[in-house]
């Protein structure tokens, strides 16, 4: 029997997965410009002749992870209903000018900063494949300093601090809202025009009440409590249906602390009349997928075991990692997969950071 308190323990966003074209172009943009760390280079386990690129903070904490399938032969998609249409990164209030100058320096078009919910400044731009991204600077927010990639090309004080939120465009926003609130335990917190915000509240209480982490884990994972738990649902009834393809988001994953809490979440999803997959081993987390009534593919992903399960922290993202069942095919896969240049830990010296900081100061 499922208990009444925090039983499925959804704690917010675990990761977002999208479709790209060129893997090299994708790596260059998200490491060199956005300043994320490539924390895992592997293949799509369901389509091993395609890379699976994982970006995040220093160890790829849940809530910082953005992943891509670079399918070079797939047509370009378009954003619409049945999709996550925007991924937002958290930045500090004092970094707005830095990022605008950085966008200009890199020749990237943008709009903003604009106001949202009276307490957020938003800069909107697109990645090389046309995927919509935002930098969001909320006022008076205790930023997640641990989630800044300190060895990247962006000075730590301006670096992104993980995913801030995601925007969903549903074909049936009322039923999507019901899934968020009644099945996943989000709470409606704000509304502005066509945008409705939902959040997971009291994550600390959920964890403490259900003893989801050991004491040692609680110390290690305390920073995870600060990870993103916001999602915006857009009510745009006349929007066209989205088409999955290059430049669009494939799915959004919600994080849960343990295998047990994931099983409980799956039971609740099934009891709501939705079809859910069995638990699938994704090596770095365990996954359950289901499509909510508005057409968006949701995933429930466990926090453990994480990206250091098969690599040391200092070696993350430095070579192609394959699951055991694909190792016999390594030679063939390495012939088929496009050749790429991986940024080494020494790629981003202190010099570019000083240079970027100087540019900001020169223009103040």
Tab-separated table of C-alpha atoms in Angstrom:
chain	number	residue	atom	x	y	z
A	1	UNK	CA	0.000	0.000	0.000
A	2	UNK	CA	1.291	3.445	-0.840
A	3	UNK	CA	1.633	5.740	2.156
A	4	UNK	CA	-0.052	9.151	2.163
A	5	UNK	CA	3.039	11.304	2.735
A	6	UNK	CA	5.634	12.002	0.103
A	7	UNK	CA	5.194	8.463	-1.143
A	8	UNK	CA	6.471	8.957	-4.675
A	9	UNK	CA	8.798	11.817	-3.649
A	10	UNK	CA	9.120	13.754	-6.892
A	11	UNK	CA	11.676	16.467	-6.087
A	12	UNK	CA	11.714	18.486	-9.312
A	13	UNK	CA	13.604	18.334	-12.610
A	14	UNK	CA	16.243	15.610	-13.040
A	15	UNK	CA	17.221	16.297	-16.663
A	16	UNK	CA	15.961	17.447	-20.038
A	17	UNK	CA	16.810	15.580	-23.245
A	18	UNK	CA	16.760	17.159	-26.705
A	19	UNK	CA	17.682	16.376	-30.300
A	20	UNK	CA	20.651	18.000	-31.995
A	21	UNK	CA	22.315	17.729	-35.394
A	22	UNK	CA	26.114	17.952	-35.298
A	23	UNK	CA	27.625	16.504	-32.095
A	24	UNK	CA	30.694	18.736	-32.425
A	25	UNK	CA	28.618	21.881	-32.848
A	26	UNK	CA	26.562	20.845	-29.831
A	27	UNK	CA	29.643	20.190	-27.669
A	28	UNK	CA	31.244	23.477	-28.673
A	29	UNK	CA	28.119	25.510	-27.871
A	30	UNK	CA	27.267	23.992	-24.505
A	31	UNK	CA	30.831	23.768	-23.187
A	32	UNK	CA	32.494	26.811	-24.775
A	33	UNK	CA	29.579	29.248	-24.691
A	34	UNK	CA	27.085	28.163	-22.005
A	35	UNK	CA	29.921	26.878	-19.844
A	36	UNK	CA	28.557	23.456	-18.865
A	37	UNK	CA	30.746	20.446	-18.284
A	38	UNK	CA	30.487	17.447	-20.594
A	39	UNK	CA	30.009	14.910	-17.813
A	40	UNK	CA	29.376	11.801	-19.889
A	41	UNK	CA	30.083	10.781	-23.456
A	42	UNK	CA	28.197	7.618	-24.281
A	43	UNK	CA	25.719	6.326	-26.844
A	44	UNK	CA	21.957	6.224	-27.026
A	45	UNK	CA	21.317	2.802	-25.479
A	46	UNK	CA	18.288	2.315	-27.766
A	47	UNK	CA	20.193	3.500	-30.864
A	48	UNK	CA	23.902	2.837	-30.170
A	49	UNK	CA	25.084	4.350	-33.451
A	50	UNK	CA	24.165	7.759	-32.016
A	51	UNK	CA	26.019	9.590	-29.264
A	52	UNK	CA	24.301	10.516	-26.028
A	53	UNK	CA	25.883	13.708	-24.684
A	54	UNK	CA	25.324	14.676	-21.044
A	55	UNK	CA	26.134	18.160	-19.734
A	56	UNK	CA	25.878	19.496	-16.198
A	57	UNK	CA	27.837	20.841	-13.262
A	58	UNK	CA	31.084	19.279	-12.007
A	59	UNK	CA	29.502	15.851	-11.362
A	60	UNK	CA	26.210	16.154	-13.241
A	61	UNK	CA	23.948	16.627	-10.246
A	62	UNK	CA	20.233	16.049	-10.878
A	63	UNK	CA	18.705	19.361	-11.859
A	64	UNK	CA	21.778	20.495	-13.798
A	65	UNK	CA	21.661	17.853	-16.532
A	66	UNK	CA	20.912	18.635	-20.164
A	67	UNK	CA	21.357	15.769	-22.622
A	68	UNK	CA	21.301	15.441	-26.403
A	69	UNK	CA	20.879	12.818	-29.082
A	70	UNK	CA	22.757	14.229	-32.095
A	71	UNK	CA	20.805	12.664	-34.965
A	72	UNK	CA	22.450	14.242	-37.999
A	73	UNK	CA	20.032	12.796	-40.569
A	74	UNK	CA	16.829	13.651	-38.722
A	75	UNK	CA	14.865	16.625	-40.182
A	76	UNK	CA	14.509	19.802	-38.233
A	77	UNK	CA	11.505	19.779	-35.896
A	78	UNK	CA	9.354	22.632	-34.711
A	79	UNK	CA	8.093	23.663	-31.335
A	80	UNK	CA	4.425	23.207	-30.521
A	81	UNK	CA	1.921	21.444	-28.327
A	82	UNK	CA	2.893	18.138	-26.830
A	83	UNK	CA	6.400	19.340	-26.060
A	84	UNK	CA	8.664	21.025	-23.582
A	85	UNK	CA	9.397	24.164	-25.574
A	86	UNK	CA	11.911	26.066	-23.446
A	87	UNK	CA	14.750	25.194	-21.084
A	88	UNK	CA	15.732	27.908	-18.604
A	89	UNK	CA	19.093	28.188	-16.836
A	90	UNK	CA	19.464	29.895	-13.466
A	91	UNK	CA	21.883	32.822	-13.318
A	92	UNK	CA	22.567	35.452	-10.685
A	93	UNK	CA	21.063	38.939	-10.742
A	94	UNK	CA	24.443	40.560	-11.266
A	95	UNK	CA	25.266	38.466	-14.326
A	96	UNK	CA	22.658	39.866	-16.741
A	97	UNK	CA	25.099	42.351	-18.287
A	98	UNK	CA	27.802	39.698	-18.497
A	99	UNK	CA	25.583	37.313	-20.468
A	100	UNK	CA	24.287	39.999	-22.813
A	101	UNK	CA	27.859	40.964	-23.653
A	102	UNK	CA	28.807	37.314	-24.034
A	103	UNK	CA	25.880	36.704	-26.398
A	104	UNK	CA	26.940	39.695	-28.480
A	105	UNK	CA	30.590	38.645	-28.467
A	106	UNK	CA	29.642	35.197	-29.762
A	107	UNK	CA	27.266	36.655	-32.380
A	108	UNK	CA	24.168	35.030	-30.871
A	109	UNK	CA	20.815	36.767	-31.310
A	110	UNK	CA	18.758	37.257	-28.177
A	111	UNK	CA	15.802	39.146	-26.758
A	112	UNK	CA	15.401	40.722	-23.356
A	113	UNK	CA	15.948	41.072	-20.560
A	114	UNK	CA	12.206	40.976	-19.948
A	115	UNK	CA	10.271	40.774	-16.687
A	116	UNK	CA	8.371	37.676	-15.596
A	117	UNK	CA	6.277	37.249	-12.458
A	118	UNK	CA	7.596	40.622	-11.188
A	119	UNK	CA	10.699	38.989	-9.741
A	120	UNK	CA	12.540	37.454	-12.674
A	121	UNK	CA	14.603	38.879	-15.537
A	122	UNK	CA	14.708	36.679	-18.610
A	123	UNK	CA	17.067	36.614	-21.605
A	124	UNK	CA	15.881	34.416	-24.489
A	125	UNK	CA	18.135	32.921	-27.164
A	126	UNK	CA	18.547	29.783	-29.280
A	127	UNK	CA	21.176	27.098	-29.593
A	128	UNK	CA	22.749	26.285	-33.018
A	129	UNK	CA	19.856	23.927	-33.865
A	130	UNK	CA	17.149	26.432	-32.928
A	131	UNK	CA	16.267	25.083	-29.483
A	132	UNK	CA	14.888	27.846	-27.290
A	133	UNK	CA	16.866	28.617	-24.140
A	134	UNK	CA	16.616	31.212	-21.408
A	135	UNK	CA	18.857	32.695	-18.768
A	136	UNK	CA	16.651	33.582	-15.800
A	137	UNK	CA	17.819	35.842	-12.980
A	138	UNK	CA	15.357	35.778	-10.065
A	139	UNK	CA	15.541	38.467	-7.415
A	140	UNK	CA	16.561	37.673	-3.859
A	141	UNK	CA	17.269	34.044	-4.592
A	142	UNK	CA	19.861	32.031	-2.731
A	143	UNK	CA	21.800	30.776	-5.709
A	144	UNK	CA	23.067	27.235	-5.887
A	145	UNK	CA	26.780	27.970	-5.851
A	146	UNK	CA	27.652	24.291	-5.772
A	147	UNK	CA	26.021	23.861	-9.172
A	148	UNK	CA	28.325	26.300	-10.957
A	149	UNK	CA	30.969	24.560	-13.109
A	150	UNK	CA	33.988	26.315	-11.654
A	151	UNK	CA	36.527	25.112	-14.226
A	152	UNK	CA	34.596	26.180	-17.304
A	153	UNK	CA	35.068	29.247	-19.518
A	154	UNK	CA	32.612	31.403	-17.541
A	155	UNK	CA	33.782	33.088	-14.332
A	156	UNK	CA	32.182	31.369	-11.349
A	157	UNK	CA	30.214	34.435	-10.248
A	158	UNK	CA	28.422	34.539	-13.625
A	159	UNK	CA	28.188	30.813	-14.330
A	160	UNK	CA	24.831	29.073	-14.760
A	161	UNK	CA	23.562	27.290	-11.649
A	162	UNK	CA	21.680	24.413	-13.204
A	163	UNK	CA	18.247	24.316	-14.757
A	164	UNK	CA	15.860	26.921	-13.350
A	165	UNK	CA	12.618	25.794	-14.956
A	166	UNK	CA	11.054	24.400	-18.113
A	167	UNK	CA	8.063	25.582	-20.144
A	168	UNK	CA	5.506	22.983	-21.244
A	169	UNK	CA	3.046	23.482	-24.098
A	170	UNK	CA	0.266	20.943	-23.787
A	171	UNK	CA	-2.566	19.926	-26.094
A	172	UNK	CA	-4.762	19.597	-23.015
A	173	UNK	CA	-3.318	21.909	-20.390
A	174	UNK	CA	-6.053	21.213	-17.834
A	175	UNK	CA	-5.348	17.475	-17.814
A	176	UNK	CA	-1.596	18.149	-17.847
A	177	UNK	CA	-2.073	20.376	-14.803
A	178	UNK	CA	-3.995	17.553	-13.116
A	179	UNK	CA	-1.125	15.134	-13.698
A	180	UNK	CA	1.354	17.656	-12.298
A	181	UNK	CA	-0.683	18.307	-9.156
A	182	UNK	CA	-2.504	15.052	-8.418
A	183	UNK	CA	0.015	12.505	-9.703
A	184	UNK	CA	3.387	14.222	-9.264
A	185	UNK	CA	2.558	16.445	-6.268
A	186	UNK	CA	3.399	19.818	-7.823
A	187	UNK	CA	1.575	22.837	-6.389
A	188	UNK	CA	0.229	25.717	-8.472
A	189	UNK	CA	2.026	28.812	-7.208
A	190	UNK	CA	1.726	31.622	-9.785
A	191	UNK	CA	-0.170	32.730	-12.867
A	192	UNK	CA	0.713	35.491	-15.298
A	193	UNK	CA	-1.219	35.755	-18.559
A	194	UNK	CA	-1.035	32.402	-20.329
A	195	UNK	CA	1.712	31.102	-18.033
A	196	UNK	CA	0.936	29.016	-14.940
A	197	UNK	CA	3.755	28.022	-12.595
A	198	UNK	CA	3.900	24.809	-10.594
A	199	UNK	CA	6.491	23.921	-7.959
A	200	UNK	CA	7.468	21.125	-5.606
A	201	UNK	CA	7.380	22.552	-2.110
A	202	UNK	CA	8.960	21.373	1.138
A	203	UNK	CA	11.492	19.000	-0.397
A	204	UNK	CA	13.368	18.840	2.897
A	205	UNK	CA	10.219	17.649	4.654
A	206	UNK	CA	9.546	14.994	2.018
A	207	UNK	CA	13.043	13.592	2.461
A	208	UNK	CA	13.005	13.718	6.258
A	209	UNK	CA	9.526	12.243	6.636
A	210	UNK	CA	10.193	9.288	4.386
A	211	UNK	CA	13.829	8.726	5.444
A	212	UNK	CA	14.736	8.663	1.778
A	213	UNK	CA	18.432	9.293	2.357
A	214	UNK	CA	20.822	7.904	4.938
A	215	UNK	CA	22.526	10.494	7.152
A	216	UNK	CA	25.640	10.257	5.012
A	217	UNK	CA	23.629	10.732	1.844
A	218	UNK	CA	21.768	13.672	3.360
A	219	UNK	CA	25.060	15.456	3.912
A	220	UNK	CA	26.236	14.692	0.400
A	221	UNK	CA	22.948	15.464	-1.241
A	222	UNK	CA	22.011	18.589	0.688
A	223	UNK	CA	22.808	20.707	-2.363
A	224	UNK	CA	20.349	18.665	-4.375
A	225	UNK	CA	17.530	20.164	-2.358
A	226	UNK	CA	18.270	23.417	-4.140
A	227	UNK	CA	17.796	21.890	-7.579
A	228	UNK	CA	15.080	23.043	-9.895
A	229	UNK	CA	11.526	22.297	-8.862
A	230	UNK	CA	9.719	24.828	-11.061
A	231	UNK	CA	7.795	24.150	-14.247
A	232	UNK	CA	5.616	26.532	-16.262
A	233	UNK	CA	2.569	25.302	-18.151
A	234	UNK	CA	1.537	27.511	-21.079
A	235	UNK	CA	-2.121	27.797	-22.033
A	236	UNK	CA	-2.035	28.572	-25.771
A	237	UNK	CA	-5.044	26.687	-27.179
A	238	UNK	CA	-4.545	27.728	-30.823
A	239	UNK	CA	-0.944	26.552	-31.073
A	240	UNK	CA	0.005	23.964	-33.664
A	241	UNK	CA	1.184	20.545	-32.641
A	242	UNK	CA	4.937	20.264	-32.322
A	243	UNK	CA	6.981	17.997	-34.545
A	244	UNK	CA	9.834	16.085	-32.977
A	245	UNK	CA	13.144	16.638	-34.752
A	246	UNK	CA	16.414	18.519	-34.587
A	247	UNK	CA	16.136	21.536	-32.306
A	248	UNK	CA	13.270	20.190	-30.180
A	249	UNK	CA	13.074	18.589	-26.758
A	250	UNK	CA	12.473	14.857	-26.604
A	251	UNK	CA	11.388	14.533	-22.963
A	252	UNK	CA	11.670	15.950	-19.462
A	253	UNK	CA	12.667	13.791	-16.494
A	254	UNK	CA	11.507	14.335	-12.906
A	255	UNK	CA	13.889	13.272	-10.177
A	256	UNK	CA	13.122	10.861	-7.381
A	257	UNK	CA	15.571	9.821	-4.624
A	258	UNK	CA	15.406	6.031	-4.630
A	259	UNK	CA	14.327	2.969	-6.563
A	260	UNK	CA	11.546	2.448	-4.035
A	261	UNK	CA	10.170	5.967	-4.464
A	262	UNK	CA	10.307	5.428	-8.229
A	263	UNK	CA	8.255	2.226	-7.944
A	264	UNK	CA	5.716	4.096	-5.850
A	265	UNK	CA	5.578	6.878	-8.420
A	266	UNK	CA	4.989	4.322	-11.163
A	267	UNK	CA	2.116	2.796	-9.179
A	268	UNK	CA	0.496	6.193	-8.845
A	269	UNK	CA	0.925	6.924	-12.551
A	270	UNK	CA	-0.708	3.595	-13.429
A	271	UNK	CA	-3.531	4.138	-10.934
A	272	UNK	CA	-4.240	7.466	-12.685
A	273	UNK	CA	-4.990	5.478	-15.853
A	274	UNK	CA	-1.728	6.296	-17.644
A	275	UNK	CA	0.560	3.758	-19.291
A	276	UNK	CA	4.065	3.605	-17.870
A	277	UNK	CA	7.050	1.564	-18.988
A	278	UNK	CA	8.758	-0.913	-16.699
A	279	UNK	CA	11.860	0.350	-14.922
A	280	UNK	CA	14.709	0.695	-17.459
A	281	UNK	CA	18.379	0.719	-16.471
A	282	UNK	CA	20.025	3.795	-17.993
A	283	UNK	CA	23.314	3.079	-16.222
A	284	UNK	CA	23.482	6.498	-14.531
A	285	UNK	CA	19.876	6.417	-13.271
A	286	UNK	CA	16.852	4.177	-13.545
A	287	UNK	CA	13.962	5.359	-15.678
A	288	UNK	CA	10.212	5.005	-16.062
A	289	UNK	CA	8.578	6.758	-19.010
A	290	UNK	CA	4.980	7.785	-19.589
A	291	UNK	CA	3.189	10.205	-21.880
A	292	UNK	CA	0.902	12.626	-20.059
A	293	UNK	CA	-2.525	13.453	-21.568
A	294	UNK	CA	-1.251	16.615	-23.252
A	295	UNK	CA	1.211	14.610	-25.332
A	296	UNK	CA	4.473	15.398	-23.505
A	297	UNK	CA	6.836	12.510	-22.728
A	298	UNK	CA	7.633	12.438	-19.007
A	299	UNK	CA	10.283	10.326	-17.290
A	300	UNK	CA	10.801	9.489	-13.635
A	301	UNK	CA	14.568	9.162	-13.052
A	302	UNK	CA	16.348	8.119	-9.864
A	303	UNK	CA	19.107	10.279	-8.362
A	304	UNK	CA	21.503	7.337	-7.933
A	305	UNK	CA	23.839	5.959	-9.013
A	306	UNK	CA	25.007	9.114	-10.853
A	307	UNK	CA	27.772	9.779	-13.357
A	308	UNK	CA	30.715	8.781	-11.170
A	309	UNK	CA	29.541	5.156	-11.150
A	310	UNK	CA	31.948	4.282	-13.993
A	311	UNK	CA	34.403	7.221	-14.069
A	312	UNK	CA	36.361	9.231	-11.554
A	313	UNK	CA	35.114	12.781	-11.110
A	314	UNK	CA	38.214	14.253	-12.755
A	315	UNK	CA	37.803	11.948	-15.773
A	316	UNK	CA	34.116	12.606	-16.483
A	317	UNK	CA	33.355	13.137	-20.154
A	318	UNK	CA	36.904	12.422	-21.337
A	319	UNK	CA	36.286	9.245	-23.317
A	320	UNK	CA	33.489	7.178	-24.785
A	321	UNK	CA	31.827	5.052	-22.107
A	322	UNK	CA	29.706	2.065	-23.104
A	323	UNK	CA	27.513	-0.206	-21.015
A	324	UNK	CA	28.792	-3.756	-20.611
A	325	UNK	CA	26.374	-5.188	-23.160
A	326	UNK	CA	27.724	-2.851	-25.871
A	327	UNK	CA	31.453	-3.287	-25.154
A	328	UNK	CA	31.739	-6.190	-27.656
A	329	UNK	CA	30.615	-3.722	-30.360
A	330	UNK	CA	32.980	-0.919	-29.334
A	331	UNK	CA	35.279	-1.207	-32.366
A	332	UNK	CA	32.382	-1.061	-34.817
A	333	UNK	CA	30.646	1.746	-32.960
A	334	UNK	CA	33.814	3.849	-32.886
A	335	UNK	CA	34.017	3.494	-36.678
A	336	UNK	CA	30.398	4.561	-37.171
A	337	UNK	CA	30.168	7.392	-34.662
A	338	UNK	CA	31.276	10.830	-35.969
A	339	UNK	CA	34.754	11.930	-34.936
A	340	UNK	CA	34.622	14.638	-32.306
A	341	UNK	CA	36.996	16.761	-30.247
A	342	UNK	CA	36.325	16.540	-26.534
A	343	UNK	CA	37.262	19.513	-24.340
A	344	UNK	CA	39.951	18.427	-21.892
A	345	UNK	CA	40.071	19.651	-18.278
A	346	UNK	CA	42.823	22.045	-19.349
A	347	UNK	CA	40.845	23.553	-22.219
A	348	UNK	CA	39.549	26.434	-20.161
A	349	UNK	CA	42.454	28.148	-18.481
A	350	UNK	CA	42.070	31.096	-16.130
A	351	UNK	CA	42.949	33.497	-18.932
A	352	UNK	CA	39.602	33.522	-20.775
A	353	UNK	CA	37.786	34.074	-17.505
A	354	UNK	CA	39.891	37.095	-16.712
A	355	UNK	CA	39.378	38.335	-20.258
A	356	UNK	CA	35.619	37.976	-20.085
A	357	UNK	CA	35.499	39.644	-16.701
A	358	UNK	CA	37.611	42.495	-18.040
A	359	UNK	CA	35.214	42.985	-20.955
A	360	UNK	CA	32.348	43.412	-18.517
A	361	UNK	CA	34.279	45.864	-16.430
A	362	UNK	CA	35.348	47.854	-19.500
A	363	UNK	CA	31.737	48.334	-20.518
A	364	UNK	CA	30.292	49.207	-17.145
